């Protein structure tokens, strides 16, 4: 924490960075839109809420009580006032620093505060300690949003993140995820949401949902399966990259068979411990032929990947233990060349704000950094 304080003062994450306009693609009967800038995304989300006629499902990990957070609060309240059914989920632990009064809505808005301490955490820490790290908005079965963006002014202009909008039948994937979570964790005072099922099947666009209470962790599996299939290139963007043994082996195996494997991470993230734990893998990755790129001057928080120009994922899960075997998460898995091409262009854009880390440069890093990495290495099972 002390190191992080000094690092933040010396290297504030406040530099401008390139962004792209929202880009649409069609997958089956569903239109997807990729967002890379918070202001663009928030305007689209608020427009959807303001246009709601029947219901709004809103779920977020962090919801700041600032100007942007207040705009969302106001839009949800206005929707409820005109007769829209509004359901809100937020994580209690992630918002401990936000005044509790901010989350006091009128009786016409149903609010589920995901508890930060739950019974059984000591007996079953894997099942009961995970946070609700998901970010979902669904409106009227017509439009849905999912991705890395939390809600707040910081994320609107100062963090590079990626979010996806769905319009069409595949919105059911996000609706179903919200309904299942709500019904699993609602209190007796909150109503049961109806599970409507879906007559539309879109195998090339599906949601993978981690549910630690049920020991279900499919997001890790979709990564492993996709990396094992790679024959040309792998492009991964992660805010916190602490791969477990199997994912590390899969990436090294792909590089050995000639796949161009590239991993883009922040040069400095907002969590110094996560950075130092991630760096514990850099030597192994670089020696194994994986290329590492460091995003400079700003925080990149995206959780995306593309493989071979065909397979893509956008969602809320980082490649670390907390996300892949700990938290409630959701990632969309998309097999579509147009979506992959869009995300590859975003990756190239982000490389323009990055520097490649070479093995020689890494091995010549300061002794202080090496000591720090060694000191925090016992924390790896926690992150």
Coordinates of C-alpha atoms in Angstrom, one line a residue:
X1 CA 0.0 0.0 0.0
X2 CA 2.9 2.4 0.8
X3 CA 4.6 1.5 -2.5
X4 CA 1.3 2.1 -4.3
X5 CA 0.8 5.5 -2.7
X6 CA 4.3 6.7 -3.8
X7 CA 3.9 5.1 -7.3
X8 CA 0.5 6.8 -7.8
X9 CA 2.0 10.2 -6.9
X10 CA 5.0 9.7 -9.2
X11 CA 3.1 8.1 -12.1
X12 CA -0.5 9.2 -12.1
X13 CA -2.7 7.2 -14.5
X14 CA -4.0 10.4 -16.2
X15 CA -2.5 10.5 -19.7
X16 CA -4.8 10.7 -22.8
X17 CA -5.2 7.5 -24.8
X18 CA -6.6 6.6 -28.2
X19 CA -10.2 5.4 -28.5
X20 CA -12.5 4.3 -31.3
X21 CA -16.0 5.2 -32.3
X22 CA -18.6 2.5 -31.4
X23 CA -18.7 -0.2 -34.1
X24 CA -21.7 -2.4 -35.1
X25 CA -21.6 -6.0 -36.4
X26 CA -24.4 -8.5 -37.0
X27 CA -24.3 -12.0 -35.5
X28 CA -27.3 -13.9 -36.6
X29 CA -30.3 -11.7 -35.9
X30 CA -28.4 -9.8 -33.1
X31 CA -26.5 -6.5 -33.6
X32 CA -23.4 -6.1 -31.5
X33 CA -21.7 -2.8 -30.7
X34 CA -18.2 -2.5 -29.3
X35 CA -17.5 0.5 -27.0
X36 CA -14.0 1.6 -26.1
X37 CA -14.8 5.0 -24.4
X38 CA -16.8 5.5 -21.3
X39 CA -18.7 8.6 -22.3
X40 CA -19.9 6.9 -25.5
X41 CA -21.0 3.8 -23.5
X42 CA -22.7 5.7 -20.7
X43 CA -24.8 7.8 -23.2
X44 CA -26.0 4.7 -24.9
X45 CA -26.8 3.0 -21.5
X46 CA -28.7 6.1 -20.3
X47 CA -30.6 6.4 -23.6
X48 CA -31.7 2.7 -23.2
X49 CA -32.9 3.3 -19.6
X50 CA -34.8 6.5 -20.6
X51 CA -36.5 4.6 -23.4
X52 CA -37.5 1.7 -21.2
X53 CA -41.2 0.8 -21.4
X54 CA -41.5 -2.5 -19.3
X55 CA -38.4 -3.2 -17.2
X56 CA -34.8 -2.4 -16.5
X57 CA -32.3 -4.9 -15.0
X58 CA -29.2 -3.1 -13.8
X59 CA -26.2 -4.8 -12.1
X60 CA -22.8 -3.4 -11.3
X61 CA -19.8 -4.0 -9.2
X62 CA -18.7 -0.4 -8.5
X63 CA -21.2 2.4 -8.6
X64 CA -19.6 5.7 -7.6
X65 CA -21.7 8.4 -5.9
X66 CA -20.3 11.1 -8.3
X67 CA -21.8 13.0 -11.2
X68 CA -21.9 10.0 -13.5
X69 CA -23.3 7.7 -10.8
X70 CA -26.0 10.3 -10.0
X71 CA -27.0 10.4 -13.7
X72 CA -27.7 6.7 -13.6
X73 CA -29.5 6.9 -10.3
X74 CA -31.7 9.7 -11.7
X75 CA -32.5 7.8 -14.9
X76 CA -33.4 4.7 -13.0
X77 CA -35.7 6.7 -10.7
X78 CA -37.4 8.4 -13.6
X79 CA -38.0 5.1 -15.3
X80 CA -39.6 3.7 -12.1
X81 CA -41.7 6.9 -11.7
X82 CA -43.3 6.3 -15.2
X83 CA -44.2 2.7 -14.3
X84 CA -41.2 0.8 -15.5
X85 CA -40.2 -2.2 -13.3
X86 CA -36.6 -1.4 -12.1
X87 CA -34.4 -4.0 -10.5
X88 CA -30.9 -3.1 -9.2
X89 CA -28.0 -5.2 -8.0
X90 CA -24.8 -3.8 -6.6
X91 CA -21.9 -5.4 -4.7
X92 CA -21.8 -4.3 -1.0
X93 CA -18.1 -4.7 -0.5
X94 CA -17.0 -2.8 -3.6
X95 CA -19.2 0.2 -2.6
X96 CA -18.2 0.4 1.1
X97 CA -16.7 3.8 0.4
X98 CA -19.9 5.1 -1.2
X99 CA -22.4 6.7 1.3
X100 CA -25.2 4.3 2.0
X101 CA -27.7 7.1 1.4
X102 CA -26.8 7.0 -2.3
X103 CA -28.3 3.6 -2.6
X104 CA -31.6 4.5 -0.8
X105 CA -34.2 4.4 -3.6
X106 CA -37.9 4.8 -3.4
X107 CA -40.2 1.8 -2.8
X108 CA -40.8 1.5 -6.5
X109 CA -37.2 0.3 -7.2
X110 CA -36.2 -3.2 -6.1
X111 CA -32.6 -3.2 -4.8
X112 CA -30.5 -6.2 -4.0
X113 CA -27.3 -5.3 -2.2
X114 CA -25.0 -8.4 -2.6
X115 CA -23.7 -8.9 0.9
X116 CA -20.0 -8.6 1.5
X117 CA -20.1 -11.1 4.4
X118 CA -22.2 -14.2 4.0
X119 CA -22.9 -17.1 6.4
X120 CA -20.6 -20.1 5.8
X121 CA -17.6 -18.1 4.6
X122 CA -15.3 -19.8 7.1
X123 CA -16.6 -23.3 6.3
X124 CA -16.7 -22.9 2.5
X125 CA -14.6 -19.9 1.5
X126 CA -14.7 -20.7 -2.3
X127 CA -18.5 -20.9 -2.3
X128 CA -19.2 -17.9 0.0
X129 CA -16.4 -15.4 -0.5
X130 CA -16.8 -14.4 -4.1
X131 CA -17.8 -10.8 -5.1
X132 CA -20.5 -9.9 -7.6
X133 CA -18.0 -8.6 -10.2
X134 CA -20.5 -8.5 -13.1
X135 CA -21.7 -5.4 -15.0
X136 CA -25.0 -6.0 -16.8
X137 CA -27.8 -3.8 -18.1
X138 CA -30.9 -5.2 -19.8
X139 CA -33.9 -3.2 -21.0
X140 CA -37.2 -4.7 -22.3
X141 CA -35.7 -7.8 -23.8
X142 CA -34.5 -5.6 -26.6
X143 CA -31.1 -4.2 -25.6
X144 CA -28.4 -5.4 -23.2
X145 CA -24.9 -4.3 -22.2
X146 CA -22.0 -6.2 -20.6
X147 CA -18.2 -5.7 -20.2
X148 CA -15.6 -4.2 -18.0
X149 CA -17.0 -0.7 -17.3
X150 CA -18.1 0.1 -13.8
X151 CA -20.1 3.3 -13.2
X152 CA -18.3 6.5 -12.3
X153 CA -16.6 9.7 -13.6
X154 CA -13.2 8.1 -13.4
X155 CA -14.1 5.4 -15.9
X156 CA -15.9 7.8 -18.3
X157 CA -12.8 9.4 -19.6
X158 CA -9.7 8.2 -17.7
X159 CA -9.7 4.4 -18.0
X160 CA -9.5 2.4 -21.3
X161 CA -12.1 -0.3 -21.1
X162 CA -14.3 -2.4 -23.4
X163 CA -18.0 -3.0 -23.3
X164 CA -20.4 -4.7 -25.7
X165 CA -24.1 -3.9 -26.5
X166 CA -26.5 -6.5 -27.8
X167 CA -29.7 -5.7 -29.7
X168 CA -31.8 -8.7 -30.7
X169 CA -32.6 -12.2 -29.6
X170 CA -29.2 -12.8 -27.9
X171 CA -30.1 -10.2 -25.2
X172 CA -31.8 -13.2 -23.5
X173 CA -28.3 -14.4 -22.5
X174 CA -27.9 -11.3 -20.3
X175 CA -31.5 -11.3 -19.1
X176 CA -31.2 -14.9 -18.0
X177 CA -27.9 -14.2 -16.2
X178 CA -29.5 -11.4 -14.3
X179 CA -32.7 -13.3 -13.4
X180 CA -30.8 -16.4 -12.2
X181 CA -28.6 -14.3 -10.0
X182 CA -31.5 -12.2 -8.6
X183 CA -33.6 -15.3 -7.8
X184 CA -30.6 -17.0 -6.1
X185 CA -29.7 -14.1 -3.9
X186 CA -32.9 -12.1 -3.3
X187 CA -34.2 -11.6 0.2
X188 CA -37.8 -12.7 1.1
X189 CA -38.9 -9.1 0.7
X190 CA -37.9 -9.0 -3.0
X191 CA -40.1 -10.6 -5.7
X192 CA -39.1 -13.7 -7.8
X193 CA -38.3 -12.8 -11.4
X194 CA -39.8 -15.0 -14.1
X195 CA -37.5 -17.2 -16.1
X196 CA -39.0 -16.9 -19.6
X197 CA -36.8 -19.3 -21.6
X198 CA -35.8 -18.6 -25.1
X199 CA -37.0 -19.8 -28.5
X200 CA -33.9 -18.3 -30.2
X201 CA -30.7 -20.3 -30.2
X202 CA -27.5 -18.6 -31.3
X203 CA -24.6 -21.1 -30.7
X204 CA -22.0 -18.6 -31.9
X205 CA -22.9 -16.0 -29.3
X206 CA -23.4 -17.3 -25.7
X207 CA -22.8 -16.2 -22.2
X208 CA -20.4 -18.0 -19.9
X209 CA -21.2 -17.4 -16.2
X210 CA -19.1 -18.2 -13.1
X211 CA -21.2 -19.1 -10.1
X212 CA -18.9 -19.9 -7.1
X213 CA -21.9 -20.9 -4.9
X214 CA -22.4 -23.8 -7.3
X215 CA -18.7 -24.3 -8.0
X216 CA -19.4 -23.6 -11.7
X217 CA -16.6 -21.8 -13.5
X218 CA -17.0 -22.0 -17.3
X219 CA -15.1 -18.9 -18.3
X220 CA -11.8 -20.5 -17.5
X221 CA -12.8 -23.4 -19.7
X222 CA -13.7 -21.3 -22.7
X223 CA -10.3 -19.6 -22.5
X224 CA -8.5 -23.0 -22.3
X225 CA -10.5 -24.5 -25.2
X226 CA -10.0 -21.5 -27.4
X227 CA -6.2 -21.2 -26.8
X228 CA -5.8 -24.9 -27.5
X229 CA -7.5 -24.4 -30.9
X230 CA -5.3 -21.5 -31.9
X231 CA -3.2 -22.0 -35.1
X232 CA -2.4 -18.4 -36.1
X233 CA -2.6 -15.7 -33.4
X234 CA -3.9 -15.0 -29.9
X235 CA -4.5 -11.5 -28.7
X236 CA -5.4 -11.0 -25.0
X237 CA -6.1 -7.7 -23.2
X238 CA -6.3 -7.9 -19.4
X239 CA -6.3 -5.5 -16.5
X240 CA -4.9 -8.0 -14.0
X241 CA -3.1 -10.9 -15.6
X242 CA -2.2 -13.7 -13.2
X243 CA -2.6 -16.9 -15.1
X244 CA -2.9 -20.2 -13.3
X245 CA -0.8 -23.2 -14.3
X246 CA -3.1 -24.6 -17.0
X247 CA -3.6 -21.2 -18.7
X248 CA 0.1 -20.5 -18.6
X249 CA 0.8 -23.9 -20.1
X250 CA -1.8 -23.4 -22.8
X251 CA -0.3 -20.0 -23.8
X252 CA 3.3 -21.5 -23.9
X253 CA 2.1 -24.5 -25.8
X254 CA 0.5 -22.2 -28.4
X255 CA 3.7 -20.2 -28.8
X256 CA 5.7 -23.4 -29.2
X257 CA 3.6 -24.5 -32.1
X258 CA 4.2 -21.2 -33.9
X259 CA 1.1 -19.2 -32.8
X260 CA 1.7 -15.4 -32.4
X261 CA 0.7 -15.0 -28.8
X262 CA 0.4 -11.4 -27.5
X263 CA -0.7 -10.2 -24.1
X264 CA -1.5 -6.6 -23.4
X265 CA -1.6 -5.4 -19.8
X266 CA -1.2 -2.1 -17.9
X267 CA 2.4 -1.0 -17.3
X268 CA 1.0 0.2 -14.0
X269 CA -2.5 -0.7 -12.9
X270 CA -4.5 0.6 -9.9
X271 CA -3.4 -2.4 -7.8
X272 CA 0.3 -2.7 -7.1
X273 CA 0.0 -6.1 -5.6
X274 CA -1.7 -7.5 -8.7
X275 CA 1.0 -5.9 -10.9
X276 CA 3.8 -7.5 -8.9
X277 CA 2.1 -10.9 -8.9
X278 CA 1.6 -10.7 -12.7
X279 CA 5.3 -9.9 -13.2
X280 CA 6.2 -13.2 -11.5
X281 CA 5.1 -14.8 -14.8
X282 CA 6.8 -12.5 -17.2
X283 CA 10.1 -14.3 -17.4
X284 CA 8.4 -17.6 -18.1
X285 CA 6.2 -16.1 -20.8
X286 CA 8.9 -14.2 -22.5
X287 CA 11.3 -17.1 -22.6
X288 CA 8.5 -19.2 -24.0
X289 CA 7.9 -16.9 -26.9
X290 CA 4.9 -15.0 -25.6
X291 CA 5.0 -11.3 -26.4
X292 CA 4.0 -8.9 -23.7
X293 CA 2.9 -5.3 -24.3
X294 CA 2.6 -2.7 -21.5
X295 CA -0.1 -0.1 -21.8
X296 CA 1.4 3.3 -20.8
X297 CA 0.2 6.4 -19.1
X298 CA -3.3 5.2 -18.3
X299 CA -5.2 2.3 -16.8
X300 CA -6.5 -0.3 -19.3
X301 CA -9.3 -2.3 -17.6
X302 CA -10.6 -4.3 -20.6
X303 CA -11.1 -8.1 -20.4
X304 CA -11.1 -9.2 -24.0
X305 CA -9.4 -11.7 -26.3
X306 CA -9.5 -12.8 -29.9
X307 CA -8.1 -15.9 -31.5
X308 CA -7.4 -16.7 -35.1
X309 CA -9.7 -13.9 -36.3
X310 CA -12.7 -16.1 -35.4
X311 CA -13.2 -16.4 -31.7
X312 CA -13.7 -13.5 -29.3
X313 CA -14.7 -12.9 -25.7
X314 CA -15.8 -9.7 -24.0
X315 CA -16.8 -9.6 -20.4
X316 CA -16.1 -8.9 -16.7
X317 CA -13.6 -11.7 -15.9
X318 CA -9.8 -11.1 -15.5
X319 CA -7.4 -13.9 -16.0
X320 CA -6.6 -14.4 -12.3
X321 CA -7.9 -16.6 -9.5
X322 CA -10.4 -14.1 -8.2
X323 CA -12.2 -13.9 -11.5
X324 CA -11.8 -17.4 -12.8
X325 CA -12.4 -19.4 -9.6
X326 CA -13.7 -16.9 -7.1
X327 CA -16.1 -14.1 -8.2
X328 CA -19.5 -14.1 -10.0
X329 CA -18.5 -13.1 -13.5
X330 CA -20.0 -13.1 -17.0
X331 CA -18.2 -13.2 -20.4
X332 CA -19.7 -13.4 -23.8
X333 CA -18.2 -16.0 -26.1
X334 CA -18.5 -15.0 -29.8
X335 CA -17.5 -17.0 -32.8
X336 CA -17.8 -14.5 -35.6
X337 CA -15.1 -13.1 -38.0
X338 CA -16.6 -9.5 -38.1
X339 CA -16.6 -9.1 -34.3
X340 CA -13.1 -10.6 -34.1
X341 CA -11.9 -8.1 -36.8
X342 CA -13.4 -5.2 -34.8
X343 CA -11.7 -6.3 -31.6
X344 CA -8.4 -6.9 -33.4
X345 CA -8.5 -3.3 -34.7
X346 CA -9.1 -2.2 -31.1
X347 CA -6.1 -4.3 -30.0
X348 CA -3.9 -2.7 -32.7
X349 CA -5.1 0.7 -31.5
X350 CA -4.1 -0.1 -28.0
X351 CA -0.7 -1.4 -29.1
X352 CA -0.1 2.2 -30.4
X353 CA -0.2 3.3 -26.7
X354 CA 2.0 0.5 -25.5
X355 CA 5.6 -0.6 -25.4
X356 CA 6.8 -4.1 -25.9
X357 CA 8.6 -5.7 -23.0
X358 CA 11.7 -7.7 -24.1
X359 CA 13.4 -10.4 -22.1
X360 CA 16.6 -8.4 -21.9
X361 CA 14.8 -5.4 -20.5
X362 CA 12.8 -7.5 -18.1
X363 CA 15.9 -9.3 -16.7
X364 CA 17.7 -6.0 -16.2
X365 CA 14.9 -4.5 -14.0
X366 CA 15.8 -3.0 -10.7
X367 CA 16.7 -5.1 -7.6
X368 CA 13.9 -3.3 -5.7
X369 CA 11.3 -4.6 -8.1
X370 CA 12.7 -8.1 -7.9
X371 CA 12.5 -8.0 -4.1
X372 CA 8.9 -6.6 -4.2
X373 CA 7.8 -9.4 -6.6
X374 CA 9.3 -12.0 -4.3
X375 CA 7.7 -10.5 -1.2
X376 CA 4.2 -10.6 -2.6
X377 CA 4.4 -14.0 -4.3
X378 CA 2.8 -15.8 -1.3
X379 CA -0.4 -13.8 -2.0
X380 CA -0.8 -15.4 -5.4
X381 CA -3.5 -17.9 -4.2
X382 CA -5.6 -15.0 -3.0
X383 CA -5.6 -13.1 -6.3

